[in-house]
Structure formats: structure tokens, C-alpha cells
Amino acid sequence: MNGLDPGPLLFFVFGWFFALNIKGITDRTYRQASRFVPMIGGSVTLRIMGWIWIFVGGTLLALDFLG
Amino acid sequence: MGAGWGGGGIGYSITLAETQTPDGKTQIGILTSKSVHSAGADFGLSATAGKFYSNADDIGQLEGKGLDKGGSAKFGLGLYGNHQTEVGTTNSKGEGVNVIEYGLGAGLGAEIGGGYSDAKSRWQTEIGSDKK
């Protein structure tokens, strides 16, 4: 894809969905997982995961564009 | 940080690595790695922070193909660990290059097994360089 790695872009885009709980995706993922395994922490841990995806994915995208 | 789908699954991870060169300089780099694992989560999502040990003395030695053995369990919060043998790569002493990493993650999914990964250096810098 013109030398652009799609991996960081996917993390950056999907990170927003988890970080901002868009369409309730974070709560729904957490509730669904809780039915099968005992989850540690609340759905906030999945939101933190989303923010990390945005930060790291965004940094790599910026490096791609600057480099 | 990774995401994987499927029985075993395909993963993508981003790692911040630090190595010491034989002349005492510190190299810091960001590596991205695509992986295929033989057993593991049907559905996995995570962001992890951990400690990374390696006998590599140049970031470039961490690039390329590696064989993974490890596991993780993250149900909200959880732990992960991995040992990687770099294929066909030696350090300045002629030793085979290995990586051990472990840490804490936020996410979902469980995995134990082995796999194959292919890493690429995205960015690196050197501290303590002689350049003026």
C-alpha cells in the first residue's frame, strides 16, 4: 500500500472506538467477555488499551508521514 | 500492543527496544512485528508494557524472522511473557540473538504456544554518539 504499513493505521482507527466507547463497543466487549471468564478491572481497562493504541499507532503514522 | 483473531491467529505488535552497542552507546528503536501463532486466543486484543532483555548489541539484529515461545492471559488486566530466537542472526560476539520479554497488559484473550514473527525497524536513534 504505497509503502505505508496498514497496521498502525488500524490500531489508530480502532483505538478511538475502544477509547471513546463508540457504539458501546467497549462495554459490549467487556460484558461479552465477562460471560466466559472472570474479568479483572472494569471496562475502563479496555478504554485504556484504546488510548494506548491511539498514542502508539498515531506516533508510528506520524513517523511514516515525516520520514 | 497487539490484536489477533482466529484459532492461533495472526498478530501485529509494536515494541520499543533499547540495546547497548559494543562501544557503549545506547540505541533506542521502535520495531513493528507481524506474527503467526500456532495456538492461542480465538479473539485477542491488548496493549502491554513490559521489560525486554536481549543479547543483541544492535537494533538491526532484532529485525527479521524470529521463533516465538510464550503465553499470555489478559482478562481485563493480565500478564504476558515471550522468548524469541532470532533466525540466522548473531551479535558482535558471534552468539545467536535471543529476546526475553514479560510484562503487564490491558486487554482480552489468552494464549500459550509458539509462533513465527517478522520484525521491521521503524525508527531508531543512538545516545552517546561521537557525532558533534
PDB file of C-alpha atoms in Angstrom, chain A residues 1-62:
ATOM      1  CA  MET A   1       0.000   0.000   0.000  1.00  0.00           C
ATOM      2  CA  ASN A   2       2.428   2.655  -1.284  1.00  0.00           C
ATOM      3  CA  GLY A   3       4.926   1.588   1.367  1.00  0.00           C
ATOM      4  CA  LEU A   4       2.528   2.596   4.186  1.00  0.00           C
ATOM      5  CA  ASP A   5       2.133  -0.143   6.780  1.00  0.00           C
ATOM      6  CA  PRO A   6      -1.616  -0.528   7.469  1.00  0.00           C
ATOM      7  CA  GLY A   7      -1.003  -1.983  10.972  1.00  0.00           C
ATOM      8  CA  PRO A   8      -0.544   1.303  12.888  1.00  0.00           C
ATOM      9  CA  LEU A   9      -3.457   2.848  10.948  1.00  0.00           C
ATOM     10  CA  LEU A  10      -5.775   0.030  12.061  1.00  0.00           C
ATOM     11  CA  PHE A  11      -4.680   0.445  15.703  1.00  0.00           C
ATOM     12  CA  PHE A  12      -5.156   4.220  15.453  1.00  0.00           C
ATOM     13  CA  VAL A  13      -8.666   3.912  13.985  1.00  0.00           C
ATOM     14  CA  PHE A  14      -9.955   1.083  16.207  1.00  0.00           C
ATOM     15  CA  GLY A  15      -8.283   2.674  19.244  1.00  0.00           C
ATOM     16  CA  TRP A  16     -10.814   5.533  19.081  1.00  0.00           C
ATOM     17  CA  PHE A  17     -13.707   3.058  19.138  1.00  0.00           C
ATOM     18  CA  PHE A  18     -12.428   1.481  22.367  1.00  0.00           C
ATOM     19  CA  ALA A  19     -11.168   4.696  23.983  1.00  0.00           C
ATOM     20  CA  LEU A  20     -14.417   6.637  23.456  1.00  0.00           C
ATOM     21  CA  ASN A  21     -16.699   3.596  23.764  1.00  0.00           C
ATOM     22  CA  ILE A  22     -18.202   4.422  20.347  1.00  0.00           C
ATOM     23  CA  LYS A  23     -21.422   2.437  19.754  1.00  0.00           C
ATOM     24  CA  GLY A  24     -20.837   0.977  23.227  1.00  0.00           C
ATOM     25  CA  ILE A  25     -18.195  -1.348  21.753  1.00  0.00           C
ATOM     26  CA  THR A  26     -16.020  -1.297  24.893  1.00  0.00           C
ATOM     27  CA  ASP A  27     -18.882  -2.055  27.291  1.00  0.00           C
ATOM     28  CA  ARG A  28     -20.277  -4.714  24.987  1.00  0.00           C
ATOM     29  CA  THR A  29     -16.850  -6.384  24.556  1.00  0.00           C
ATOM     30  CA  TYR A  30     -16.353  -6.340  28.336  1.00  0.00           C
ATOM     31  CA  ARG A  31     -19.831  -7.748  29.066  1.00  0.00           C
ATOM     32  CA  GLN A  32     -19.431 -10.467  26.448  1.00  0.00           C
ATOM     33  CA  ALA A  33     -16.003 -11.484  27.815  1.00  0.00           C
ATOM     34  CA  SER A  34     -17.346 -11.459  31.401  1.00  0.00           C
ATOM     35  CA  ARG A  35     -19.795 -14.200  30.450  1.00  0.00           C
ATOM     36  CA  PHE A  36     -16.903 -16.584  29.766  1.00  0.00           C
ATOM     37  CA  VAL A  37     -14.036 -15.539  32.053  1.00  0.00           C
ATOM     38  CA  PRO A  38     -13.725 -13.577  35.295  1.00  0.00           C
ATOM     39  CA  MET A  39     -12.552 -10.142  34.147  1.00  0.00           C
ATOM     40  CA  ILE A  40     -10.124  -8.099  36.239  1.00  0.00           C
ATOM     41  CA  GLY A  41     -10.875  -4.387  36.496  1.00  0.00           C
ATOM     42  CA  GLY A  42     -13.757  -2.731  34.675  1.00  0.00           C
ATOM     43  CA  SER A  43     -14.365  -1.849  31.065  1.00  0.00           C
ATOM     44  CA  VAL A  44     -12.071   1.118  31.783  1.00  0.00           C
ATOM     45  CA  THR A  45      -9.082  -1.222  31.237  1.00  0.00           C
ATOM     46  CA  LEU A  46     -10.247  -1.748  27.640  1.00  0.00           C
ATOM     47  CA  ARG A  47     -10.638   2.025  27.244  1.00  0.00           C
ATOM     48  CA  ILE A  48      -7.046   2.493  28.466  1.00  0.00           C
ATOM     49  CA  MET A  49      -5.984  -0.109  25.903  1.00  0.00           C
ATOM     50  CA  GLY A  50      -7.729   2.021  23.241  1.00  0.00           C
ATOM     51  CA  TRP A  51      -5.887   5.177  24.307  1.00  0.00           C
ATOM     52  CA  ILE A  52      -2.552   3.325  24.125  1.00  0.00           C
ATOM     53  CA  TRP A  53      -3.445   2.099  20.622  1.00  0.00           C
ATOM     54  CA  ILE A  54      -4.199   5.692  19.565  1.00  0.00           C
ATOM     55  CA  PHE A  55      -0.993   7.074  21.062  1.00  0.00           C
ATOM     56  CA  VAL A  56       1.375   4.395  19.727  1.00  0.00           C
ATOM     57  CA  GLY A  57      -0.398   3.909  16.377  1.00  0.00           C
ATOM     58  CA  GLY A  58      -0.580   7.685  15.887  1.00  0.00           C
ATOM     59  CA  THR A  59       3.129   8.096  16.670  1.00  0.00           C
ATOM     60  CA  LEU A  60       4.036   5.492  14.062  1.00  0.00           C
ATOM     61  CA  LEU A  61       1.735   7.084  11.480  1.00  0.00           C
ATOM     62  CA  ALA A  62       3.357  10.462  12.141  1.00  0.00           C
TER      63      ALA A  62
END
